[in-house]
Coordinates of C-alpha atoms and ligand atoms in Angstrom, one line a residue:
M7 CA 4.0 16.4 -18.2
Q8 CA 1.7 18.9 -16.6
E9 CA -0.9 16.3 -15.4
L10 CA 1.8 14.6 -13.3
D11 CA 2.5 17.7 -11.4
T12 CA 0.5 17.0 -8.2
H13 CA 1.5 17.1 -4.5
T14 CA 1.9 13.3 -4.2
F15 CA 4.0 13.0 -7.4
R16 CA 6.2 15.8 -6.2
L17 CA 6.7 14.0 -2.9
A18 CA 7.6 10.8 -4.6
V19 CA 10.1 12.6 -6.9
A20 CA 11.6 14.6 -4.1
Q21 CA 12.2 11.4 -2.0
F22 CA 13.7 9.8 -5.1
D23 CA 16.0 12.8 -5.8
Q24 CA 17.2 12.8 -2.2
A25 CA 18.1 9.1 -2.3
A26 CA 19.6 9.4 -5.9
E27 CA 21.8 12.2 -4.7
A28 CA 23.0 10.4 -1.6
M29 CA 23.9 7.3 -3.7
Q30 CA 25.3 9.3 -6.6
L31 CA 23.0 7.6 -9.1
D32 CA 23.9 7.7 -12.7
S33 CA 22.4 11.0 -14.0
K34 CA 20.9 9.5 -17.2
L35 CA 19.2 6.8 -15.2
R36 CA 17.9 9.4 -12.8
E37 CA 16.0 11.2 -15.6
R38 CA 14.4 8.0 -16.7
L39 CA 13.4 6.7 -13.2
K40 CA 11.8 10.1 -12.3
L41 CA 9.1 9.4 -14.9
P42 CA 6.7 6.5 -15.5
Q43 CA 7.5 4.0 -18.3
R44 CA 3.9 4.0 -19.6
S45 CA 0.8 5.9 -18.6
L46 CA -2.7 5.2 -19.9
I47 CA -5.7 7.5 -19.4
V48 CA -9.1 5.9 -20.2
S49 CA -12.6 7.1 -20.5
I50 CA -15.1 4.7 -19.0
P51 CA -18.7 5.1 -20.1
V52 CA -21.1 3.4 -17.7
L53 CA -24.8 2.7 -18.0
M54 CA -26.3 3.9 -14.7
D55 CA -29.3 2.3 -13.1
D56 CA -31.5 5.3 -14.0
G57 CA -30.7 4.9 -17.8
R58 CA -28.1 7.8 -18.0
V59 CA -24.6 7.1 -19.2
E60 CA -21.9 8.6 -16.9
V61 CA -18.3 8.8 -18.1
F62 CA -15.6 8.1 -15.5
T63 CA -11.8 8.7 -15.9
G64 CA -9.4 5.9 -15.2
Y65 CA -5.7 5.4 -15.2
R66 CA -3.1 2.7 -15.3
V67 CA 0.6 3.7 -14.9
Q68 CA 3.6 1.4 -15.1
H69 CA 6.6 2.9 -13.6
D70 CA 9.2 0.3 -14.4
S71 CA 9.4 -3.2 -15.8
S72 CA 13.2 -3.8 -15.9
R73 CA 13.0 -6.6 -13.2
G74 CA 9.8 -8.3 -14.3
P75 CA 6.1 -7.7 -14.8
S76 CA 4.8 -4.6 -13.1
K77 CA 2.6 -4.9 -10.0
G78 CA 0.3 -2.5 -8.2
G79 CA -3.2 -1.9 -6.9
I80 CA -6.3 -0.3 -8.3
R81 CA -7.8 2.6 -6.3
Y82 CA -11.3 3.9 -6.5
H83 CA -11.5 7.3 -4.9
P84 CA -12.8 10.8 -5.9
D85 CA -9.3 12.3 -5.5
V86 CA -7.6 9.9 -7.9
N87 CA -5.5 11.7 -10.6
L88 CA -2.6 10.9 -12.9
G89 CA 0.0 12.4 -10.5
E90 CA -1.2 10.3 -7.6
V91 CA -1.3 7.1 -9.5
A92 CA 2.2 7.7 -11.0
A93 CA 3.6 8.4 -7.5
L94 CA 2.0 5.2 -6.1
A95 CA 3.5 3.3 -9.1
M96 CA 7.0 4.7 -8.4
W97 CA 6.7 3.7 -4.8
M98 CA 5.7 0.2 -5.9
T99 CA 8.9 -0.1 -7.9
W100 CA 11.1 0.6 -4.9
K101 CA 8.9 -1.5 -2.6
C102 CA 9.1 -4.7 -4.8
A103 CA 12.8 -4.2 -5.3
L104 CA 13.4 -3.7 -1.5
A105 CA 11.6 -6.9 -0.7
G106 CA 13.5 -8.8 -3.5
L107 CA 10.3 -9.6 -5.6
P108 CA 10.8 -10.0 -9.3
Y109 CA 8.4 -7.1 -10.2
G110 CA 8.4 -3.5 -11.2
G111 CA 5.9 -1.0 -10.0
A112 CA 2.5 0.0 -11.4
K113 CA -0.8 1.5 -10.1
G114 CA -4.3 2.1 -11.4
G115 CA -7.3 4.0 -10.4
V116 CA -10.6 5.4 -11.3
K117 CA -11.9 8.9 -10.1
V118 CA -15.1 7.8 -8.5
A119 CA -16.7 7.5 -5.1
P120 CA -17.4 3.7 -5.2
R121 CA -20.0 3.8 -2.4
S122 CA -22.1 6.2 -4.5
L123 CA -22.6 3.4 -7.1
S124 CA -25.0 0.4 -6.9
T125 CA -23.3 -3.0 -7.0
A126 CA -24.5 -3.4 -10.7
E127 CA -23.0 0.0 -11.6
L128 CA -19.8 -0.9 -9.8
Q129 CA -19.5 -4.1 -11.7
R130 CA -20.2 -2.4 -15.1
M131 CA -17.7 0.3 -14.4
T132 CA -15.0 -2.2 -13.3
R133 CA -15.5 -4.4 -16.3
R134 CA -15.3 -1.5 -18.7
Y135 CA -12.2 -0.2 -16.9
A136 CA -10.6 -3.6 -17.2
A137 CA -11.5 -3.8 -20.9
E138 CA -9.9 -0.4 -21.5
I139 CA -6.7 -1.3 -19.8
F140 CA -6.6 -4.8 -21.3
P141 CA -3.7 -4.0 -23.7
L142 CA -1.4 -3.3 -20.7
I143 CA -2.3 -6.0 -18.2
G144 CA -1.6 -9.8 -18.1
P145 CA 0.2 -12.3 -15.8
D146 CA 3.5 -11.7 -17.6
K147 CA 3.0 -7.9 -18.2
D148 CA 1.2 -6.1 -15.3
V149 CA -0.7 -7.6 -12.4
P150 CA -3.3 -5.4 -10.6
A151 CA -4.4 -5.9 -7.0
P152 CA -6.9 -4.2 -4.5
D153 CA -6.2 -0.8 -3.0
V154 CA -8.3 1.9 -1.4
G155 CA -12.0 1.4 -2.5
T156 CA -11.5 -2.0 -4.2
D157 CA -11.7 -5.5 -2.9
A158 CA -11.7 -9.2 -3.8
Q159 CA -15.0 -8.9 -5.6
V160 CA -13.6 -6.1 -7.9
M161 CA -10.6 -8.3 -8.6
A162 CA -12.9 -11.2 -9.5
W163 CA -14.6 -9.0 -12.1
V164 CA -11.3 -7.9 -13.5
M165 CA -10.1 -11.5 -13.7
D166 CA -13.4 -12.5 -15.4
T167 CA -13.3 -9.6 -17.9
Y168 CA -9.7 -10.4 -18.9
S169 CA -10.4 -14.2 -19.1
Q170 CA -13.5 -13.5 -21.4
Q171 CA -11.2 -11.5 -23.8
V172 CA -8.6 -14.3 -24.1
G173 CA -11.1 -17.2 -23.9
F174 CA -9.9 -19.1 -20.9
A175 CA -9.5 -18.6 -17.2
V176 CA -6.4 -16.6 -16.2
P177 CA -6.3 -16.4 -12.4
G178 CA -2.7 -14.9 -12.5
V179 CA -3.8 -11.7 -14.1
V180 CA -4.8 -10.1 -10.7
T181 CA -4.1 -10.9 -7.1
G182 CA -6.3 -10.3 -4.0
K183 CA -8.9 -12.5 -5.6
P184 CA -11.5 -14.7 -3.8
L185 CA -10.1 -18.1 -2.8
S186 CA -12.5 -19.9 -5.2
L187 CA -10.8 -18.1 -8.1
G188 CA -7.2 -18.9 -7.2
G189 CA -6.8 -16.3 -4.4
S190 CA -4.3 -17.0 -1.7
L191 CA -4.8 -17.8 2.0
G192 CA -3.6 -14.9 4.1
R193 CA -3.8 -12.3 1.3
E194 CA -6.6 -10.2 2.8
E195 CA -4.8 -9.7 6.1
A196 CA -1.3 -9.6 4.6
T197 CA -0.6 -5.9 4.7
G198 CA -1.7 -5.6 8.3
R199 CA 0.3 -8.8 9.2
G200 CA 3.4 -7.3 7.6
V201 CA 2.9 -4.0 9.4
S202 CA 2.7 -5.9 12.6
Y203 CA 5.8 -8.0 11.9
V204 CA 8.0 -5.0 11.2
T205 CA 6.6 -3.0 14.1
L206 CA 7.4 -5.9 16.4
E207 CA 11.0 -6.0 15.0
A208 CA 11.3 -2.2 15.5
L209 CA 10.1 -2.6 19.2
R210 CA 12.6 -5.4 19.7
H211 CA 15.4 -3.2 18.2
L212 CA 14.4 -0.3 20.5
E213 CA 14.1 -2.6 23.5
I214 CA 10.5 -1.7 24.1
S215 CA 8.4 -4.6 25.5
I216 CA 5.2 -5.3 23.7
Q217 CA 3.3 -5.3 27.1
N218 CA 4.3 -1.6 27.5
T219 CA 3.3 -0.7 23.9
S220 CA 0.3 1.4 23.1
V221 CA -0.9 1.8 19.5
A222 CA -3.0 4.4 17.7
I223 CA -4.2 3.6 14.2
Q224 CA -5.6 6.1 11.6
G225 CA -7.8 4.3 9.1
F226 CA -9.8 1.2 9.9
G227 CA -10.2 -0.4 6.5
N228 CA -8.2 -3.5 5.3
V229 CA -4.8 -2.4 6.6
G230 CA -5.9 -0.6 9.8
S231 CA -8.3 -3.3 11.0
H232 CA -6.0 -6.3 10.5
T233 CA -3.1 -4.4 12.0
A234 CA -5.2 -3.6 15.1
R235 CA -6.3 -7.2 15.4
I236 CA -2.9 -8.8 15.0
M237 CA -1.0 -6.2 17.2
Q238 CA -3.5 -6.8 20.0
Q239 CA -3.1 -10.6 19.6
E240 CA 0.7 -10.0 20.0
G241 CA 0.0 -8.2 23.3
A242 CA -0.1 -4.5 22.4
R243 CA -2.8 -2.1 23.7
I244 CA -4.7 -0.5 20.9
I245 CA -5.8 2.8 22.4
A246 CA -7.4 4.5 19.4
V247 CA -8.6 3.8 15.9
S248 CA -10.3 6.0 13.3
D249 CA -12.0 6.1 9.9
V250 CA -13.1 8.9 7.6
S251 CA -15.9 9.7 10.0
G252 CA -13.7 10.1 13.1
G253 CA -12.3 7.9 15.8
I254 CA -12.6 6.4 19.2
Y255 CA -10.1 6.3 22.2
N256 CA -9.8 4.2 25.3
S257 CA -6.6 4.6 27.3
R258 CA -7.0 1.0 28.8
G259 CA -7.2 -0.5 25.3
L260 CA -10.1 -1.0 22.9
D261 CA -11.7 -4.5 22.6
I262 CA -10.8 -5.0 19.0
P263 CA -12.7 -8.3 18.3
E264 CA -15.9 -6.8 19.7
L265 CA -15.3 -3.6 17.8
L266 CA -14.8 -5.5 14.5
R267 CA -18.0 -7.5 15.2
R268 CA -20.1 -4.4 15.7
Y269 CA -18.4 -2.3 13.0
R270 CA -18.6 -5.0 10.3
S271 CA -22.0 -6.4 11.1
S272 CA -23.9 -3.1 10.9
S273 CA -23.5 0.3 9.3
Q274 CA -22.5 1.7 12.6
T275 CA -19.6 4.3 12.6
L276 CA -16.8 3.7 15.1
V277 CA -18.3 6.2 17.4
D278 CA -21.7 4.5 17.3
T279 CA -20.1 1.3 18.7
K280 CA -19.7 3.2 22.0
L281 CA -16.5 1.2 22.8
G282 CA -14.4 4.4 23.4
D283 CA -14.6 8.2 23.6
A284 CA -15.0 10.1 20.4
I285 CA -11.9 11.8 19.0
T286 CA -11.1 13.5 15.7
N287 CA -8.5 12.2 13.2
A288 CA -6.3 15.1 14.0
E289 CA -6.4 14.3 17.8
L290 CA -5.6 10.7 17.1
L291 CA -2.3 11.5 15.4
E292 CA -1.2 13.5 18.4
L293 CA -2.0 10.9 21.1
D294 CA 0.6 9.8 23.6
A295 CA 1.0 6.3 22.0
T296 CA 4.2 4.3 21.6
V297 CA 3.3 3.4 18.0
L298 CA 1.4 5.5 15.5
I299 CA 0.2 3.8 12.4
P300 CA -1.3 5.9 9.6
A301 CA -3.3 3.5 7.5
A302 CA -5.6 5.7 5.5
L303 CA -4.5 8.2 2.8
S304 CA -1.3 10.1 1.9
E305 CA 0.0 13.3 3.4
Q306 CA -1.6 13.1 6.8
I307 CA 1.5 14.1 8.7
T308 CA 2.8 17.4 7.6
D309 CA 4.8 20.4 8.9
K310 CA 1.6 21.6 10.5
N311 CA 1.2 18.6 13.0
A312 CA 4.6 16.8 13.0
A313 CA 6.0 18.7 15.9
A314 CA 2.9 17.7 18.0
L315 CA 3.3 14.0 17.4
R316 CA 4.2 12.0 20.6
C317 CA 4.8 8.5 19.2
R318 CA 8.2 6.7 19.6
V319 CA 7.6 4.6 16.4
L320 CA 5.8 5.7 13.2
A321 CA 4.9 2.6 11.1
E322 CA 3.5 3.8 7.8
G323 CA 0.7 1.4 6.8
A324 CA -0.5 3.9 4.2
N325 CA 1.4 5.0 1.2
G326 CA 3.1 8.4 1.4
P327 CA 1.4 9.5 4.8
T328 CA 4.4 11.8 5.7
T329 CA 5.5 14.9 3.8
L330 CA 9.2 15.7 3.4
E331 CA 9.0 18.6 5.8
A332 CA 7.3 16.4 8.4
D333 CA 10.0 13.8 7.9
R334 CA 12.7 16.3 9.0
I335 CA 10.8 17.3 12.1
L336 CA 10.2 13.7 13.1
E337 CA 13.9 12.8 12.6
D338 CA 14.9 15.7 14.8
K339 CA 12.5 14.5 17.5
G340 CA 14.1 11.0 17.3
V341 CA 10.9 9.2 16.1
F342 CA 11.8 5.8 14.6
I343 CA 10.1 5.7 11.2
I344 CA 9.3 2.4 9.4
P345 CA 8.8 3.8 5.9
D346 CA 5.8 2.9 3.8
I347 CA 7.7 0.9 1.2
L348 CA 8.9 -1.4 3.9
A349 CA 6.0 -1.3 6.5
N350 CA 3.2 -2.0 4.1
S351 CA 5.1 -4.4 1.7
G352 CA 3.3 -7.4 3.3
G353 CA 0.5 -6.9 0.8
V354 CA 2.6 -7.2 -2.3
I355 CA 4.7 -10.0 -0.8
V356 CA 1.6 -12.2 -0.4
S357 CA 0.3 -11.0 -3.8
Y358 CA 3.6 -12.4 -5.1
F359 CA 2.8 -15.7 -3.4
E360 CA -0.7 -15.7 -4.9
W361 CA 0.7 -15.1 -8.4
V362 CA 3.3 -17.9 -8.0
Q363 CA 0.6 -20.3 -6.7
D364 CA -1.6 -19.3 -9.7
L365 CA 1.1 -19.9 -12.2
Q366 CA 2.1 -23.2 -10.7
R367 CA -1.5 -24.3 -10.0
F368 CA -0.2 -25.5 -6.6
F369 CA -1.5 -23.9 -3.4
W370 CA 0.2 -23.4 0.0
S371 CA -1.0 -23.6 3.5
A372 CA -1.7 -20.5 5.7
T373 CA 1.2 -21.4 7.9
D374 CA 3.6 -21.6 4.9
I375 CA 2.4 -18.1 3.8
Q376 CA 2.8 -16.6 7.3
H377 CA 6.3 -18.0 7.7
R378 CA 7.5 -16.9 4.2
L379 CA 6.0 -13.4 4.7
Q380 CA 7.7 -13.1 8.1
D381 CA 11.0 -14.3 6.6
I382 CA 10.9 -11.9 3.7
I383 CA 9.7 -8.8 5.5
T384 CA 11.9 -9.3 8.5
S385 CA 15.0 -9.6 6.3
A386 CA 14.0 -6.5 4.4
F387 CA 13.7 -4.7 7.8
H388 CA 17.1 -5.8 8.9
R389 CA 18.7 -4.9 5.6
T390 CA 17.2 -1.5 5.8
L391 CA 18.3 -1.0 9.5
H392 CA 21.8 -2.2 8.6
M393 CA 22.1 0.2 5.6
S394 CA 20.7 3.1 7.7
K395 CA 23.4 2.5 10.3
E396 CA 26.2 2.0 7.8
R397 CA 25.3 5.1 5.7
Q398 CA 24.2 7.1 8.8
T399 CA 20.9 7.9 7.1
S400 CA 17.2 7.6 8.0
M401 CA 15.3 4.4 7.6
R402 CA 13.3 6.0 4.8
M403 CA 16.5 6.9 2.8
A404 CA 18.0 3.5 3.5
A405 CA 14.9 1.7 2.2
L406 CA 14.7 3.9 -0.9
M407 CA 18.4 3.5 -1.6
S408 CA 18.2 -0.2 -1.3
G409 CA 15.2 -0.5 -3.7
I410 CA 16.6 2.1 -6.2
D411 CA 20.0 0.3 -6.2
Q412 CA 18.4 -3.0 -7.3
V413 CA 16.5 -1.3 -10.1
A414 CA 19.6 0.7 -11.2
Q415 CA 21.6 -2.5 -11.4
A416 CA 18.9 -4.1 -13.6
H417 CA 18.9 -1.2 -15.9
L418 CA 22.6 -0.9 -16.2
Q419 CA 23.0 -4.7 -16.8
R420 CA 20.2 -4.8 -19.4
G421 CA 21.6 -1.7 -21.2
L422 CA 19.7 1.0 -23.1
Y423 CA 17.5 -0.3 -25.9
P424 CA 18.1 0.0 -28.9
Ligands
NAD514 P1 -9.5 0.8 2.7 O1 -10.3 1.5 1.7 O2 -9.8 -0.6 3.1 O3 -9.5 1.6 4.1 C1 -9.2 3.0 4.1 C2 -9.6 3.5 5.5 O4 -9.2 4.9 5.6 C3 -11.0 3.5 5.8 O5 -11.2 3.2 7.2 C4 -11.5 4.9 5.6 O6 -12.6 5.3 6.3 C5 -10.3 5.7 6.1 N1 -10.2 7.0 5.6 C6 -10.4 7.5 4.3 N2 -10.2 8.8 4.2 C7 -9.8 9.2 5.5 C8 -9.5 10.4 6.0 N3 -9.5 11.5 5.3 N4 -9.1 10.5 7.3 C9 -9.1 9.3 8.1 N5 -9.4 8.1 7.6 C10 -9.8 8.1 6.3 O7 -8.0 0.9 2.2 P2 -6.8 0.0 2.6 O8 -6.6 -1.0 1.6 O9 -6.8 -0.3 4.1 O10 -5.6 1.1 2.3 C11 -5.2 2.1 3.3 C12 -3.8 2.6 2.9 O11 -2.9 1.5 2.9 C13 -3.7 3.3 1.5 O12 -2.7 4.3 1.6 C14 -3.2 2.1 0.7 O13 -2.5 2.6 -0.5 C15 -2.2 1.4 1.6 N6 -1.9 0.1 1.3 C16 -2.9 -0.9 1.2 C17 -2.6 -2.2 0.9 C18 -3.6 -3.3 0.8 O14 -3.2 -4.5 0.7 N7 -4.9 -3.0 1.0 C19 -1.2 -2.5 0.6 C20 -0.2 -1.5 0.8 C21 -0.6 -0.3 1.1

């Protein structure tokens, strides 16, 4: 399939091939798991505020449903394409299996710059996209969630559009919803909280005290900002953060609560807040920080900059931030990598909690959610660490092998239909 052949999809397949080879995965299964189970491309005509009709392209890809409904976010970004969505769907399959969630992987997206739309245009586009992918989604089939460029409001519109089609309220069709529609406490911060929990485990394993830990974070959206806040609460020094416009640096540590207050309450850029010295995204990645957390887009750490990285721990908040070539360089340098499918799995773990609460119509406390998240993600971290030692392989390979093994067992036990 030519449309799949993009950088990000090649990265996902190359990682899968490496893991499949190391675990001597059944060759027939390998062919199947390299490709998505279903891919839908939709055209989304939208009435713009000025009376024109603009047609956007959207996607929903389900990589695997052998272990349960598929699960994965919806991304609104100008670079969205079928290959990227398919790669993200494949990573979701391994991520859900690694965490032991009863889901397969999916992903969706629309090629659009969401900030260029008015709220009314965004709502019309979201509703038409949801109507176009309606045949694929549902609480027992495929459950979307927010990703880059989408939020709880977008999920509320998807939930409403789906519910209008079937004639009754179906909160379990999406996760990451507002609380008033059956959202879960703790979902918004879940990915950042999960990144923080696994980073703290890694520091404990490496015997680095949190008081001596400095952290640099690329990306200050949902994942980056909550990670910064929680890591600082735990005692780490956040020395730099960045967004698409650039970043700020303060070797003594940024005042994160004040930064969040200024950044969220106005349209100030990070640099405008004057809480640190201006730095570029490229400079941030190469800072002398104990922990580097990429929490923006994929393929930020490549063979061009990997050798210059100075971190001891790389915790991948973003999906696919490190290329294969960079992986090898970092491994040689002895950087401890917490791979994306483990590091950022807090989001889908609490999405799973939200779905369970919606199906049961019974809601949990914030403390229940934090404890259960910590329990699941910490166990996944230790399973991965154990496998990496046992098989003498990287944390990335160990996480992939663990996830792929669960999916392979499900396929082999179900058998090939018909
Ligand atoms: P977001 O849209 O809330 O934030 C993205 C951030 O990245 C923003 O600060 C943006 O300014 C910045 N950014 C965009 N382009 C950039 C560039 N070229 N250089 C530097 N910064 C740039 O998105 P998010 O939900 O925080 O997701 C971030 C990453 O985490 C994505 O890779 C996403 O797939 C992954 N992720 C998100 C979740 C979740 O629950 N939101 C869960 C798992 C993984």
